[in-house]
Coordinates of C-alpha atoms and ligand atoms in Angstrom, one line a residue:
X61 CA -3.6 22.1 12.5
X62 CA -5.2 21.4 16.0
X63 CA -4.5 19.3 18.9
X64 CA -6.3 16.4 17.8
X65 CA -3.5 14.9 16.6
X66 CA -0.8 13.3 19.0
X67 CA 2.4 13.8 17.3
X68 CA 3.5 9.8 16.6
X69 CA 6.2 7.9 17.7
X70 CA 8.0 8.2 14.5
X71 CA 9.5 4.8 12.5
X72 CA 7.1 3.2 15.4
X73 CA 6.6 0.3 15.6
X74 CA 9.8 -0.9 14.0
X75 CA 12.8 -1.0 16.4
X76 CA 14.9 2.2 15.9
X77 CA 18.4 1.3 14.2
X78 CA 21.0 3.3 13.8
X79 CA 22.2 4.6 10.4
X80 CA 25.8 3.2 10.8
X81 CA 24.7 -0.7 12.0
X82 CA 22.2 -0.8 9.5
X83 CA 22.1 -2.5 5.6
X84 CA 20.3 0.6 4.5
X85 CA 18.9 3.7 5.0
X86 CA 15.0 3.9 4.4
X87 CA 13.7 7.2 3.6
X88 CA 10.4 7.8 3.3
X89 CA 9.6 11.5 2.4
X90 CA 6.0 12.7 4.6
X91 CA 5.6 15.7 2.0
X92 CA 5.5 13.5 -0.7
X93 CA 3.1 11.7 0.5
X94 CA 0.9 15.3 1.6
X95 CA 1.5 16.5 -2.1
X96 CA 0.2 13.2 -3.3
X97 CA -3.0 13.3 -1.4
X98 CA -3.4 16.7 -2.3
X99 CA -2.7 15.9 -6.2
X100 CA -5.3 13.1 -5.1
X101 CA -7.6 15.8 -3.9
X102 CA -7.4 18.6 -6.0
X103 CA -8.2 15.9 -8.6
X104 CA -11.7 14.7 -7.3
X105 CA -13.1 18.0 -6.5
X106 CA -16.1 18.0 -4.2
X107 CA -14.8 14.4 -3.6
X108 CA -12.9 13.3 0.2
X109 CA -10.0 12.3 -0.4
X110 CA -9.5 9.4 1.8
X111 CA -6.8 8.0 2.8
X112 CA -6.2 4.0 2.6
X113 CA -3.1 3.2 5.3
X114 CA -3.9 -1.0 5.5
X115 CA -0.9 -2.7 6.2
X116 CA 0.9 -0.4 8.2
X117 CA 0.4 2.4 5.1
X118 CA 1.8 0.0 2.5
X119 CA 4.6 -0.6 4.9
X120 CA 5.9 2.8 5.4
X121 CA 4.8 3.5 9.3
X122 CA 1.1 3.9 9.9
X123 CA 1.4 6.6 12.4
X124 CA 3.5 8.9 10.6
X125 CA 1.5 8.5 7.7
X126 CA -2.0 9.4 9.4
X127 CA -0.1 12.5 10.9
X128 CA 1.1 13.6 7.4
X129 CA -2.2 13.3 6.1
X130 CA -4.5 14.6 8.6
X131 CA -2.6 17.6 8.9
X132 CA -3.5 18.1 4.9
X133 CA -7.0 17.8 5.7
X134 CA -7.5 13.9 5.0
X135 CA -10.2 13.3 7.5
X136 CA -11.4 9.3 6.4
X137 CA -9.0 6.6 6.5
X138 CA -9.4 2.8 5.5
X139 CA -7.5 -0.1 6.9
X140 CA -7.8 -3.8 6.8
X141 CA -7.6 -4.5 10.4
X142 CA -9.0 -3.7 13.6
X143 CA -5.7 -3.4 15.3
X144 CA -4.4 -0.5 12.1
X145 CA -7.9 1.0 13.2
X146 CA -7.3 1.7 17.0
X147 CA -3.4 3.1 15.5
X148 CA -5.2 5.6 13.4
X149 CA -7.7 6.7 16.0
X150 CA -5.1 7.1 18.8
X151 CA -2.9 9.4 16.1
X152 CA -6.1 11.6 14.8
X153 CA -8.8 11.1 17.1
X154 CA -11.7 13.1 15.0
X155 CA -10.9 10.4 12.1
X156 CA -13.4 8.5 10.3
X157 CA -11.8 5.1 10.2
X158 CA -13.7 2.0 8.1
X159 CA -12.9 -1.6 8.4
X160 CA -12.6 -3.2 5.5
X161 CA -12.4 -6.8 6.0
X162 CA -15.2 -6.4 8.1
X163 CA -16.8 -7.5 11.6
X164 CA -16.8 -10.2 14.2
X165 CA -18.7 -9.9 17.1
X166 CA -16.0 -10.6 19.8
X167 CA -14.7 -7.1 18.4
X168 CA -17.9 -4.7 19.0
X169 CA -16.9 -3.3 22.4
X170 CA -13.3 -1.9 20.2
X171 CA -15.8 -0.5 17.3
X172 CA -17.4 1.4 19.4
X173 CA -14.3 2.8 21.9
X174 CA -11.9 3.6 18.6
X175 CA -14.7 5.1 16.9
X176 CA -14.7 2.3 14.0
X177 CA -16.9 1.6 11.2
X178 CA -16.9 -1.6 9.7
X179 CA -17.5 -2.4 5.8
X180 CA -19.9 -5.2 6.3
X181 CA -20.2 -7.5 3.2
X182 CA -22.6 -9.8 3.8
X183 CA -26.5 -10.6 4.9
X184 CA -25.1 -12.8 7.3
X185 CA -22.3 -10.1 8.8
X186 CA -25.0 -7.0 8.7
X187 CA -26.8 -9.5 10.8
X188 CA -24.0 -10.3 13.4
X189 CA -23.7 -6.5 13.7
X190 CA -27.5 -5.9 13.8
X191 CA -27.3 -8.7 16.9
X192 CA -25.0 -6.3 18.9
X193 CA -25.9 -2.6 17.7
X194 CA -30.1 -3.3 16.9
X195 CA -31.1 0.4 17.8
X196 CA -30.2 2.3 14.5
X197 CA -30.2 5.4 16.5
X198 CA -27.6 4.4 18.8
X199 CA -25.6 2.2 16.7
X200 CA -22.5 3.3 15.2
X201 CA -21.9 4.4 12.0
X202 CA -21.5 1.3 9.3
X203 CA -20.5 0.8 5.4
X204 CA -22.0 -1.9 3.4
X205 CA -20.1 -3.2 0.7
X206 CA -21.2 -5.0 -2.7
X207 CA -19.7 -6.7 -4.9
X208 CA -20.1 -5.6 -8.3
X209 CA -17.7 -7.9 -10.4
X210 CA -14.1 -8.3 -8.3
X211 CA -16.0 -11.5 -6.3
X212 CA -13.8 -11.1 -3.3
X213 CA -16.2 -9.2 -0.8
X214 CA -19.4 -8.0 -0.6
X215 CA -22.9 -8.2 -1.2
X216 CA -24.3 -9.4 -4.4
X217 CA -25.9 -6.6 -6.7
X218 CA -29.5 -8.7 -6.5
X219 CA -29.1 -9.4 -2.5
X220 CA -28.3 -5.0 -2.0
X221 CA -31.4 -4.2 -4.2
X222 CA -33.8 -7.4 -2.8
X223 CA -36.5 -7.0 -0.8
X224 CA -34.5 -8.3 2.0
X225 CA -31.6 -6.4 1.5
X226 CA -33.1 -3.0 1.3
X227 CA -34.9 -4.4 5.3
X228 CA -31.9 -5.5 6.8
X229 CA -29.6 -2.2 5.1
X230 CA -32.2 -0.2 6.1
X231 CA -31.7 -0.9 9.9
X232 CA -28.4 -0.2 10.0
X233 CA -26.9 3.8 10.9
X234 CA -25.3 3.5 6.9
X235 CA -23.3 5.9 6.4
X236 CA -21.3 4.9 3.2
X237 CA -21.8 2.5 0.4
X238 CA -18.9 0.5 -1.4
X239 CA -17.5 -1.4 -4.2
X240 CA -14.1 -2.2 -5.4
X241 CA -12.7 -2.4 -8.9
X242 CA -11.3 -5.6 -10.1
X243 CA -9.7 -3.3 -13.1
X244 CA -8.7 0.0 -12.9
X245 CA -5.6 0.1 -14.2
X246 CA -6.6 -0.6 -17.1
X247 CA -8.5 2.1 -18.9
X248 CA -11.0 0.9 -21.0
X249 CA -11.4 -2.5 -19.9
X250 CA -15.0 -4.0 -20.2
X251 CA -15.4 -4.0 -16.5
X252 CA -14.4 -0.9 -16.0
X253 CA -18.1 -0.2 -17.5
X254 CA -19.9 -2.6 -16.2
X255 CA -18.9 -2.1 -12.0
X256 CA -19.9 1.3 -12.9
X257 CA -23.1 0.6 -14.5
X258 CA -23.8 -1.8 -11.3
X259 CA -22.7 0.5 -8.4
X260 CA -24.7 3.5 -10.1
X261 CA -27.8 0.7 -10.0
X262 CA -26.9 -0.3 -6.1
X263 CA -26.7 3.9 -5.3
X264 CA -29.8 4.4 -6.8
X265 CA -31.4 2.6 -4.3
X266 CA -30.0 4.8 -1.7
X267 CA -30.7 8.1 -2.7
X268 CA -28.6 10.1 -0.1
X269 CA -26.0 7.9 1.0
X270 CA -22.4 8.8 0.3
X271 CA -20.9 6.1 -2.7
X272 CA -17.1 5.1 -2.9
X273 CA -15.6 2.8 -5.5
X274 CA -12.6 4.0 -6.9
X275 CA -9.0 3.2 -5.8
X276 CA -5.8 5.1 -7.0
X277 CA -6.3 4.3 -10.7
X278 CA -9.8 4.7 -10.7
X279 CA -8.9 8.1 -9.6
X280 CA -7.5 8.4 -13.3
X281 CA -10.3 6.5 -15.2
X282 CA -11.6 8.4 -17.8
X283 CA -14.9 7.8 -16.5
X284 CA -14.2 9.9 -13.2
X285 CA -15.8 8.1 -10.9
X286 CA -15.5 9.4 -7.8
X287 CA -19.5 9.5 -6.4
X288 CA -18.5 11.1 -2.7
X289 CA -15.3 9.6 -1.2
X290 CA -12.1 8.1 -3.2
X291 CA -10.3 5.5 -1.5
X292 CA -6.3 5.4 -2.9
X293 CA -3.3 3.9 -1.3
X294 CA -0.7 3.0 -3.8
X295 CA -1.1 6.8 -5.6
X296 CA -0.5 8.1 -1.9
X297 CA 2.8 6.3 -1.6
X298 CA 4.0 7.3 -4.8
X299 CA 3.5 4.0 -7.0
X300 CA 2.2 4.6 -10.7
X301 CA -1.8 4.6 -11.0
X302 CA -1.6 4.6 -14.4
X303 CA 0.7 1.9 -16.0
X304 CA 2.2 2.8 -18.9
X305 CA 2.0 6.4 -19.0
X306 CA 4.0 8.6 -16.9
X307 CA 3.6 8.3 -13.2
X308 CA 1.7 11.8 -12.2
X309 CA 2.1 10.8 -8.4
X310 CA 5.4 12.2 -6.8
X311 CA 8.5 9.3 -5.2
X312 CA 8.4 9.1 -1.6
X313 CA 10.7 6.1 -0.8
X314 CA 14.5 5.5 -0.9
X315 CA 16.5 2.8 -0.1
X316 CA 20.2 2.6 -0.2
X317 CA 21.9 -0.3 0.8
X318 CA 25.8 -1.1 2.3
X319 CA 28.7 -2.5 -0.5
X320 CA 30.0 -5.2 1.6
X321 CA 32.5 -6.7 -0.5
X322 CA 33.9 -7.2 -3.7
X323 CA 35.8 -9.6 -5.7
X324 CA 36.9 -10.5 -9.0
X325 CA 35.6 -14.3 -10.5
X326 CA 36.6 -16.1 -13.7
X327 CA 35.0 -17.1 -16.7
X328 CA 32.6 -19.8 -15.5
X329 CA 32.8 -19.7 -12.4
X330 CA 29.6 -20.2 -10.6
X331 CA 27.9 -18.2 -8.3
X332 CA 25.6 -18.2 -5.0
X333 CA 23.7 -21.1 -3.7
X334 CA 23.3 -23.6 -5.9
X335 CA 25.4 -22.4 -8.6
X336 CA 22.6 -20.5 -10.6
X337 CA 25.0 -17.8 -12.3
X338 CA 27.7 -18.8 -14.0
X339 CA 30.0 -15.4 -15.2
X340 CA 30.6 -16.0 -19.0
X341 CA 33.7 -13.3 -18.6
X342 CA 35.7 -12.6 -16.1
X343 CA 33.4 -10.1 -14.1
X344 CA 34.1 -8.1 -10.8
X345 CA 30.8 -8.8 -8.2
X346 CA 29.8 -6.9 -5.3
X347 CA 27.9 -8.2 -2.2
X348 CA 25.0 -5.9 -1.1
X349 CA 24.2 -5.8 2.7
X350 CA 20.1 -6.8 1.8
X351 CA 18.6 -10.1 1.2
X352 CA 15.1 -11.6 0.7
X353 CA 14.6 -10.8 4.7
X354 CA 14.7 -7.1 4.1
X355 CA 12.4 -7.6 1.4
X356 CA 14.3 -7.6 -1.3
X357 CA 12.4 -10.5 -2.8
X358 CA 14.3 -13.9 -4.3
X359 CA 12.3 -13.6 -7.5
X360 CA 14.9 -10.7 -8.1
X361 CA 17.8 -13.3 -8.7
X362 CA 19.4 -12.9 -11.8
X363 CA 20.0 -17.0 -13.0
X364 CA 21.4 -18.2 -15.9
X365 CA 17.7 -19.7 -16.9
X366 CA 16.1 -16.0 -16.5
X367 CA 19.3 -14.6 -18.8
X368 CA 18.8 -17.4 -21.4
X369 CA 15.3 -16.3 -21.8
X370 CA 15.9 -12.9 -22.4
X371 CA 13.9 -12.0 -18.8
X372 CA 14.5 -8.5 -17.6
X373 CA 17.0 -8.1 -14.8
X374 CA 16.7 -6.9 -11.5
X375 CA 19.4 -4.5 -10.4
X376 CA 20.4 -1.7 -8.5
X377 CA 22.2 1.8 -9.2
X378 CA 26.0 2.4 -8.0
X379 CA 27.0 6.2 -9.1
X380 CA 24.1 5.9 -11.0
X381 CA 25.0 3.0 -13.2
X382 CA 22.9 -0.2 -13.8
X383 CA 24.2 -3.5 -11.9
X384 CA 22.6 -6.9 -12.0
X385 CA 22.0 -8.6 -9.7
X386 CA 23.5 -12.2 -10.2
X387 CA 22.9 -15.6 -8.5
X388 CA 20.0 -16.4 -5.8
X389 CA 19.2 -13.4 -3.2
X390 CA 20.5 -15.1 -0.1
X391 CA 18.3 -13.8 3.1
X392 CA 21.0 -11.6 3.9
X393 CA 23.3 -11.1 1.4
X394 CA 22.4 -9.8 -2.7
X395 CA 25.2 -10.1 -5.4
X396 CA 25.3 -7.8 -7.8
X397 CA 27.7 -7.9 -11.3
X398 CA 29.7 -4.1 -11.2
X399 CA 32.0 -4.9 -14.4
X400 CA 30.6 -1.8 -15.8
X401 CA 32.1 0.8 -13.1
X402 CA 35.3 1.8 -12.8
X403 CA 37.1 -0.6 -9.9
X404 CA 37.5 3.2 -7.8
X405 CA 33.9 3.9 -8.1
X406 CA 33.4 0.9 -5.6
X407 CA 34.8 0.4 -2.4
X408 CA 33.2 -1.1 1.2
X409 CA 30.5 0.7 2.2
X410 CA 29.5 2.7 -0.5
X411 CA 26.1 2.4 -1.5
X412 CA 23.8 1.4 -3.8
X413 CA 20.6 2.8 -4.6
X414 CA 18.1 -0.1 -4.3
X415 CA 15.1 2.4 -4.8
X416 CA 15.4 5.8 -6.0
X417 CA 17.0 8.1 -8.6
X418 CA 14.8 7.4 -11.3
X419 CA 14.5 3.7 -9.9
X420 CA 10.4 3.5 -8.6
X421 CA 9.3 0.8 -7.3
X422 CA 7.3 0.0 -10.2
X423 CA 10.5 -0.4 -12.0
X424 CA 11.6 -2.7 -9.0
X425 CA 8.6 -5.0 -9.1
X426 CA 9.3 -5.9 -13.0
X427 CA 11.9 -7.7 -13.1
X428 CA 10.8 -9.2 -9.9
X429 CA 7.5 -10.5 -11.3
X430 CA 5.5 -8.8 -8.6
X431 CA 3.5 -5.3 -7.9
X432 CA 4.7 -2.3 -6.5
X433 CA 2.0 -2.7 -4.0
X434 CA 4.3 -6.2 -2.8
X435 CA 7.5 -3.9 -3.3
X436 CA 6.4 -1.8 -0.5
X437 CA 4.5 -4.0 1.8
X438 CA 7.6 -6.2 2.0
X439 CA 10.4 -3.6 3.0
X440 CA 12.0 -5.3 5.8
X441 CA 12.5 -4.4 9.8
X442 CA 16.3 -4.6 9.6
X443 CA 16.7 -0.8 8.0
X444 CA 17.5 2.3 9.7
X445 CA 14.5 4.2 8.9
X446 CA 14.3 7.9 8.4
X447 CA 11.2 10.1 7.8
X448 CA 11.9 13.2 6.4
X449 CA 9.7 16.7 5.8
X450 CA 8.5 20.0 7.4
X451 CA 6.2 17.9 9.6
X452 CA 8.0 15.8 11.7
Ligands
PLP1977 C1 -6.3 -1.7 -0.9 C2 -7.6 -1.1 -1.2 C3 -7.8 0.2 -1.8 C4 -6.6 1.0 -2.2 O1 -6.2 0.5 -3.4 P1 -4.9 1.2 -4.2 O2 -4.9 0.5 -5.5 O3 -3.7 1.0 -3.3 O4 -5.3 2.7 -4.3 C5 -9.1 0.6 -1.9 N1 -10.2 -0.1 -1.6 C6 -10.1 -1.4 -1.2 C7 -11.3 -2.2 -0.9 C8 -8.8 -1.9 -0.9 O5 -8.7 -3.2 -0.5

């Protein structure tokens, strides 16, 4: 596409590491992450895609991911911060970019230099901004959002329709309407209805202005409902929107990590800090160069208590073949039982797929009690980091 976009400082802002002093190799595929959105896309129809890169795009770079997507055609892009606003306006400058959690006054002078809109989510917010930026003619572009059943953020649905809030909305230059589902992963839930019901009521009232509600599995409700602009992240990044049924949305992360040793153990002997696995055969154990610093999270540890009631185990692949992890994660160092694979199928420095080959990171956040969505956020600094596609 055109010259609006500056071509980022790939893997930025994480310190570049080289492949051979590193755990683990991160790769994080950019066309996956285009053929998502465009999956994502082709989906909604007359819908924009947006594009939802909060949190440094789920962890995976912000400025690599803006690039990939603007040069689909994603034009809107939600973050969380101010500062993961100014990085998406200095990669695609003609990008519509909201603030979701919002404004503070000390912050209007950056809204209006990286071209920000903030989701404003309360009387006494629309206010602060109405202060700074009174002349709707001048002011910049502004979302408002309501609440219509998560009770996080937002407007109530009687303070958007009052007599007061239909004044004060009224003076702002709104350019987008919001609300956020508390439960749209799960098809067929009661609220699923009754956000609907409410943000259809809010819309109403604002004949003309664009609507957004759904995230990456409301993109799959039954119910389509996509009003003007859809707002995934998780789908992008190829996490399952619909739990349960097959995931539609293509892998775009790998992480291998570094065999750093092996050894042999007896029956009962015990294993890690504080003793938590205790081999009930003679088992061979490999040490994993990745700990809970890189994000690979202590609720993985496989410990006697978990295996006694009958919890699922965390593991990784080694020539493709399941191994447990055993004992506490340390920060920097993961066991792992490999009784199953042949002693030559190990050695130091071969490596083990952490995510990847049929391992998502749904399948990762399981066993670890958590989300995909924490999974991703919580990949660590200390990998080598590798973006790959046609785009780069
Ligand atoms: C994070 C977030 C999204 C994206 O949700 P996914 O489930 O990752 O698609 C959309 N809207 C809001 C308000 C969010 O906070």
């Amino acid at each position: 596409m055109s010259e609006e976009y500056s071509r980022p400082p790939v893997g930025s802002p994480f310190p570049e590491i080289p492949g051979e002093e590193a755990g683990g190799i991160l790769t994080i595929d950019l066309d996956a992450v285009a053929s998502n959105w465009r999956t994502l896309q082709k989906r909604v129809g007359d819908a924009a895609c947006a594009g939802v890169v909060k949190a440094d795009a789920y962890g995976l770079g912000l400025e690599p991911v803006v690039y990939a997507l603007s040069k689909q055609g994603c034009g809107v892009f939600f973050v969380a911060h101010i500062s993961e606003g100014k990085r998406v306006h200095a990669v695609n400058r003609e990008a519509t970019i909201y603030v979701l959690n919002g404004f503070f006054p000390e912050n209007a002078e950056t809204y209006l230099h990286a071209g920000l809109r903030p989701v404003l989510g309360s009387f006494e917010e629309i206010r602060q901004w109405l202060v700074v930026f009174p002349d709707k003619a001048s002011a910049p572009p502004a979302a408002v959002k309501v609440n219509t059943g998560m009770n996080r953020m937002g407007l109530t649905v009687e303070e958007a329709l009052s007599p007061e809030g239909k004044a004060l909305l009224s003076q702002l230059n709104l350019k987008l309407i919001v609300s956020h589902f508390a439960c749209s992963e799960e098809p067929g839930h009661p609220a699923v209805q009754k956000q609907l019901e409410a943000f259809r009521a809010v819309r109403g009232a604002w004949p003309g202005i664009p609507g957004s509600l759904a995230n990456s599995s409301g993109v799959f409700l039954p119910e389509a409902p996509y009003f003007e602009v859809v707002r995934p992240g998780y789908a992008l990044y190829g996490g399952n929107p619909t739990p349960g049924k097959p995931n539609p949305m293509k892998p775009v992360v790998r992480l291998e990590v570094k065999v750093l040793a092996t050894r042999s153990v007896d029956a009962g002997a015990a294993v890690g800090y504080n003793g938590r696995w205790t081999a009930a055969k003679p088992s061979r154990l490999a040490a994993l160069h990745v700990g809970y610093a890189d994000g690979f999270l202590r609720s993985q540890s496989g410990t006697d208590d978990k295996i006694r009631a009958g919890a699922a185990a965390a593991g990784v692949l080694i020539g493709g073949t399941p191994c447990p992890v055993v004992g506490r994660v340390s920060m920097d160092l993961t066991l792992v039982d490999v009784s199953a694979l042949p002693a030559q199928a190990l050695k130091r420095g071969t490596r083990a797929v952490v995510i990847g080959d049929g391992l998502s990171i749904d399948d990762v956040a399981g066993p670890a009690g958590t989300i995909g969505y924490e999974i991703l956020t919580s990949l660590g600094r200390r990998y080598s980091r590798r973006y790959i596609g046609k785009d780069l």
